[in-house]
Amino acid sequence: MEAATLSAALELAAGGGAGLSPEKRAVLGASLLLLQRDYRFERVWFWGCIRGVRGAYYIAEGLGPDRAAPRSRLYSLNCVEWSLLPPATEEMVAQAEQLKGRFQGDPSFEYEYTEINAEDAERLFEDGKEPMIKEEARLVATIEQIDRAVGIIPRGAFVKTPLGSVHENRNFEGLSLMEAKKLSSYFHFTEPVNLKNKTLLEKADLDPSTDFLDSLEHDIPQGSWTVQLEKGGTVVVLRSLLWLGLTFYHVPMTKQYGYVYFGTGEKNFDLPFML
């Protein structure tokens, strides 16, 4: 969610009880604006918070002109001092998927090979690498996983140019209330997968400038999203049951939307048995 409107956005997304104290909001609001200036980002989003056993990671994302380009990610332990995270790699994501349990809240904490898959540990030994994963690497991979799986935007909020870059749609005035209640009106803000498998006939009714991402309606498993009306029916809120703690909000007929994550950074593997 936008750093400039952080306090108001958190109020709209806090129906589930998650959020920040007024003191943290004030500190974070000022800190993110300084972050945007120092790193010369075009926009800064507050991504959310991953709570560990001994501390919490507050996450921010910096964006450039092309919104589809890889984002710069930073974390803070106190909402004041920020550290830049390295880009996520497929190897990081694969290793992080093997780890179970809570984050510790210490970026230098190391997960030993006994806590990862035996085959991966053996491969690391053969490559001459220490079979250890730092928590900072796990943090990078977890943010990437969550963004890929449940980072979403409303349909029409962004447009794709003929050159392939993605920009905010200045003509976007929000979804109607009827459209805002449909999962098909929201897209995953990441590289599309299902769209590439559609036939030319299925793509015939799609607008290539706005329908260039995957819709939520085909997410697996079915039922992994809840759609609710809150604040007297004036705000549409989507919550992920796959990554518990991810909340998206949209005020119909306005440009107000965003998502935030407050959780432990653990995927809900029990979801298929809960539906």
PDB file of N, CA and C in Angstrom, residues 9-22 25 49 51 228 230-231 237-239 244-248 260-263:
ATOM      1  N   ALA A   9      -4.957   3.922   4.727  1.00  0.00           N
ATOM      2  CA  ALA A   9      -5.030   2.604   4.107  1.00  0.00           C
ATOM      3  C   ALA A   9      -5.059   1.498   5.153  1.00  0.00           C
ATOM      4  N   LEU A  10      -4.267   1.645   6.205  1.00  0.00           N
ATOM      5  CA  LEU A  10      -4.262   0.636   7.263  1.00  0.00           C
ATOM      6  C   LEU A  10      -5.609   0.563   7.972  1.00  0.00           C
ATOM      7  N   GLU A  11      -6.277   1.702   8.108  1.00  0.00           N
ATOM      8  CA  GLU A  11      -7.611   1.713   8.718  1.00  0.00           C
ATOM      9  C   GLU A  11      -8.590   0.895   7.888  1.00  0.00           C
ATOM     10  N   LEU A  12      -8.484   1.004   6.563  1.00  0.00           N
ATOM     11  CA  LEU A  12      -9.406   0.295   5.673  1.00  0.00           C
ATOM     12  C   LEU A  12      -9.129  -1.205   5.651  1.00  0.00           C
ATOM     13  N   ALA A  13      -7.875  -1.583   5.867  1.00  0.00           N
ATOM     14  CA  ALA A  13      -7.500  -2.997   5.786  1.00  0.00           C
ATOM     15  C   ALA A  13      -7.430  -3.682   7.140  1.00  0.00           C
ATOM     16  N   ALA A  14      -7.763  -2.967   8.213  1.00  0.00           N
ATOM     17  CA  ALA A  14      -7.548  -3.508   9.562  1.00  0.00           C
ATOM     18  C   ALA A  14      -8.761  -4.222  10.140  1.00  0.00           C
ATOM     19  N   GLY A  15      -9.738  -4.550   9.300  1.00  0.00           N
ATOM     20  CA  GLY A  15     -10.943  -5.207   9.803  1.00  0.00           C
ATOM     21  C   GLY A  15     -10.671  -6.550  10.440  1.00  0.00           C
ATOM     22  N   GLY A  16      -9.580  -7.213  10.017  1.00  0.00           N
ATOM     23  CA  GLY A  16      -9.252  -8.525  10.566  1.00  0.00           C
ATOM     24  C   GLY A  16      -8.499  -8.446  11.877  1.00  0.00           C
ATOM     25  N   GLY A  17      -8.273  -7.249  12.377  1.00  0.00           N
ATOM     26  CA  GLY A  17      -7.594  -7.101  13.660  1.00  0.00           C
ATOM     27  C   GLY A  17      -6.108  -6.838  13.550  1.00  0.00           C
ATOM     28  N   ALA A  18      -5.525  -7.041  12.351  1.00  0.00           N
ATOM     29  CA  ALA A  18      -4.094  -6.811  12.175  1.00  0.00           C
ATOM     30  C   ALA A  18      -3.838  -5.331  11.942  1.00  0.00           C
ATOM     31  N   GLY A  19      -2.652  -4.910  12.265  1.00  0.00           N
ATOM     32  CA  GLY A  19      -2.313  -3.518  12.026  1.00  0.00           C
ATOM     33  C   GLY A  19      -1.135  -3.069  12.850  1.00  0.00           C
ATOM     34  N   LEU A  20      -0.955  -1.737  12.913  1.00  0.00           N
ATOM     35  CA  LEU A  20       0.143  -1.142  13.655  1.00  0.00           C
ATOM     36  C   LEU A  20      -0.399  -0.181  14.695  1.00  0.00           C
ATOM     37  N   SER A  21       0.347   0.017  15.758  1.00  0.00           N
ATOM     38  CA  SER A  21      -0.044   0.995  16.775  1.00  0.00           C
ATOM     39  C   SER A  21       0.070   2.394  16.185  1.00  0.00           C
ATOM     40  N   PRO A  22      -0.650   3.383  16.747  1.00  0.00           N
ATOM     41  CA  PRO A  22      -0.547   4.763  16.246  1.00  0.00           C
ATOM     42  C   PRO A  22       0.894   5.273  16.231  1.00  0.00           C
ATOM     43  N   ARG A  25       2.663   3.697  13.249  1.00  0.00           N
ATOM     44  CA  ARG A  25       2.184   4.303  12.001  1.00  0.00           C
ATOM     45  C   ARG A  25       2.854   5.638  11.746  1.00  0.00           C
ATOM     46  N   CYS A  49       4.383  -6.830   7.409  1.00  0.00           N
ATOM     47  CA  CYS A  49       5.218  -7.206   8.555  1.00  0.00           C
ATOM     48  C   CYS A  49       5.204  -8.723   8.722  1.00  0.00           C
ATOM     49  N   ARG A  51       6.207 -11.464  11.413  1.00  0.00           N
ATOM     50  CA  ARG A  51       6.508 -11.537  12.847  1.00  0.00           C
ATOM     51  C   ARG A  51       7.314 -12.785  13.166  1.00  0.00           C
ATOM     52  N   GLN A 228     -15.392  -9.895   1.190  1.00  0.00           N
ATOM     53  CA  GLN A 228     -16.328  -9.351   2.176  1.00  0.00           C
ATOM     54  C   GLN A 228     -16.520  -7.850   1.976  1.00  0.00           C
ATOM     55  N   GLU A 230     -17.062  -4.404   4.027  1.00  0.00           N
ATOM     56  CA  GLU A 230     -16.837  -3.858   5.364  1.00  0.00           C
ATOM     57  C   GLU A 230     -17.073  -2.351   5.369  1.00  0.00           C
ATOM     58  N   LYS A 231     -16.969  -1.758   6.564  1.00  0.00           N
ATOM     59  CA  LYS A 231     -17.202  -0.316   6.741  1.00  0.00           C
ATOM     60  C   LYS A 231     -18.557   0.099   6.181  1.00  0.00           C
ATOM     61  N   VAL A 237     -13.143  -6.123   0.770  1.00  0.00           N
ATOM     62  CA  VAL A 237     -11.911  -6.675   1.342  1.00  0.00           C
ATOM     63  C   VAL A 237     -11.750  -8.134   0.903  1.00  0.00           C
ATOM     64  N   LEU A 238     -10.587  -8.445   0.368  1.00  0.00           N
ATOM     65  CA  LEU A 238     -10.242  -9.818   0.002  1.00  0.00           C
ATOM     66  C   LEU A 238      -9.163 -10.308   0.950  1.00  0.00           C
ATOM     67  N   ARG A 239      -9.335 -11.522   1.448  1.00  0.00           N
ATOM     68  CA  ARG A 239      -8.322 -12.120   2.329  1.00  0.00           C
ATOM     69  C   ARG A 239      -7.914 -13.482   1.785  1.00  0.00           C
ATOM     70  N   LEU A 244      -2.210 -16.779   5.186  1.00  0.00           N
ATOM     71  CA  LEU A 244      -3.023 -16.103   6.189  1.00  0.00           C
ATOM     72  C   LEU A 244      -2.337 -14.829   6.669  1.00  0.00           C
ATOM     73  N   GLY A 245      -3.053 -13.726   6.612  1.00  0.00           N
ATOM     74  CA  GLY A 245      -2.484 -12.446   6.992  1.00  0.00           C
ATOM     75  C   GLY A 245      -2.437 -11.461   5.849  1.00  0.00           C
ATOM     76  N   LEU A 246      -2.661 -11.950   4.614  1.00  0.00           N
ATOM     77  CA  LEU A 246      -2.673 -11.068   3.451  1.00  0.00           C
ATOM     78  C   LEU A 246      -4.072 -10.485   3.274  1.00  0.00           C
ATOM     79  N   THR A 247      -4.177  -9.161   3.306  1.00  0.00           N
ATOM     80  CA  THR A 247      -5.458  -8.463   3.156  1.00  0.00           C
ATOM     81  C   THR A 247      -5.363  -7.446   2.033  1.00  0.00           C
ATOM     82  N   PHE A 248      -6.318  -7.502   1.119  1.00  0.00           N
ATOM     83  CA  PHE A 248      -6.422  -6.516   0.036  1.00  0.00           C
ATOM     84  C   PHE A 248      -7.713  -5.730   0.224  1.00  0.00           C
ATOM     85  N   VAL A 260      -1.733  -5.561   2.111  1.00  0.00           N
ATOM     86  CA  VAL A 260      -0.721  -5.566   3.168  1.00  0.00           C
ATOM     87  C   VAL A 260      -0.712  -6.945   3.806  1.00  0.00           C
ATOM     88  N   TYR A 261       0.454  -7.333   4.301  1.00  0.00           N
ATOM     89  CA  TYR A 261       0.590  -8.648   4.930  1.00  0.00           C
ATOM     90  C   TYR A 261       1.042  -8.493   6.377  1.00  0.00           C
ATOM     91  N   PHE A 262       0.293  -9.099   7.288  1.00  0.00           N
ATOM     92  CA  PHE A 262       0.691  -9.183   8.696  1.00  0.00           C
ATOM     93  C   PHE A 262       0.567 -10.644   9.104  1.00  0.00           C
ATOM     94  N   GLY A 263       1.685 -11.327   9.198  1.00  0.00           N
ATOM     95  CA  GLY A 263       1.622 -12.746   9.537  1.00  0.00           C
ATOM     96  C   GLY A 263       2.978 -13.287   9.929  1.00  0.00           C
TER      97      GLY A 263
END
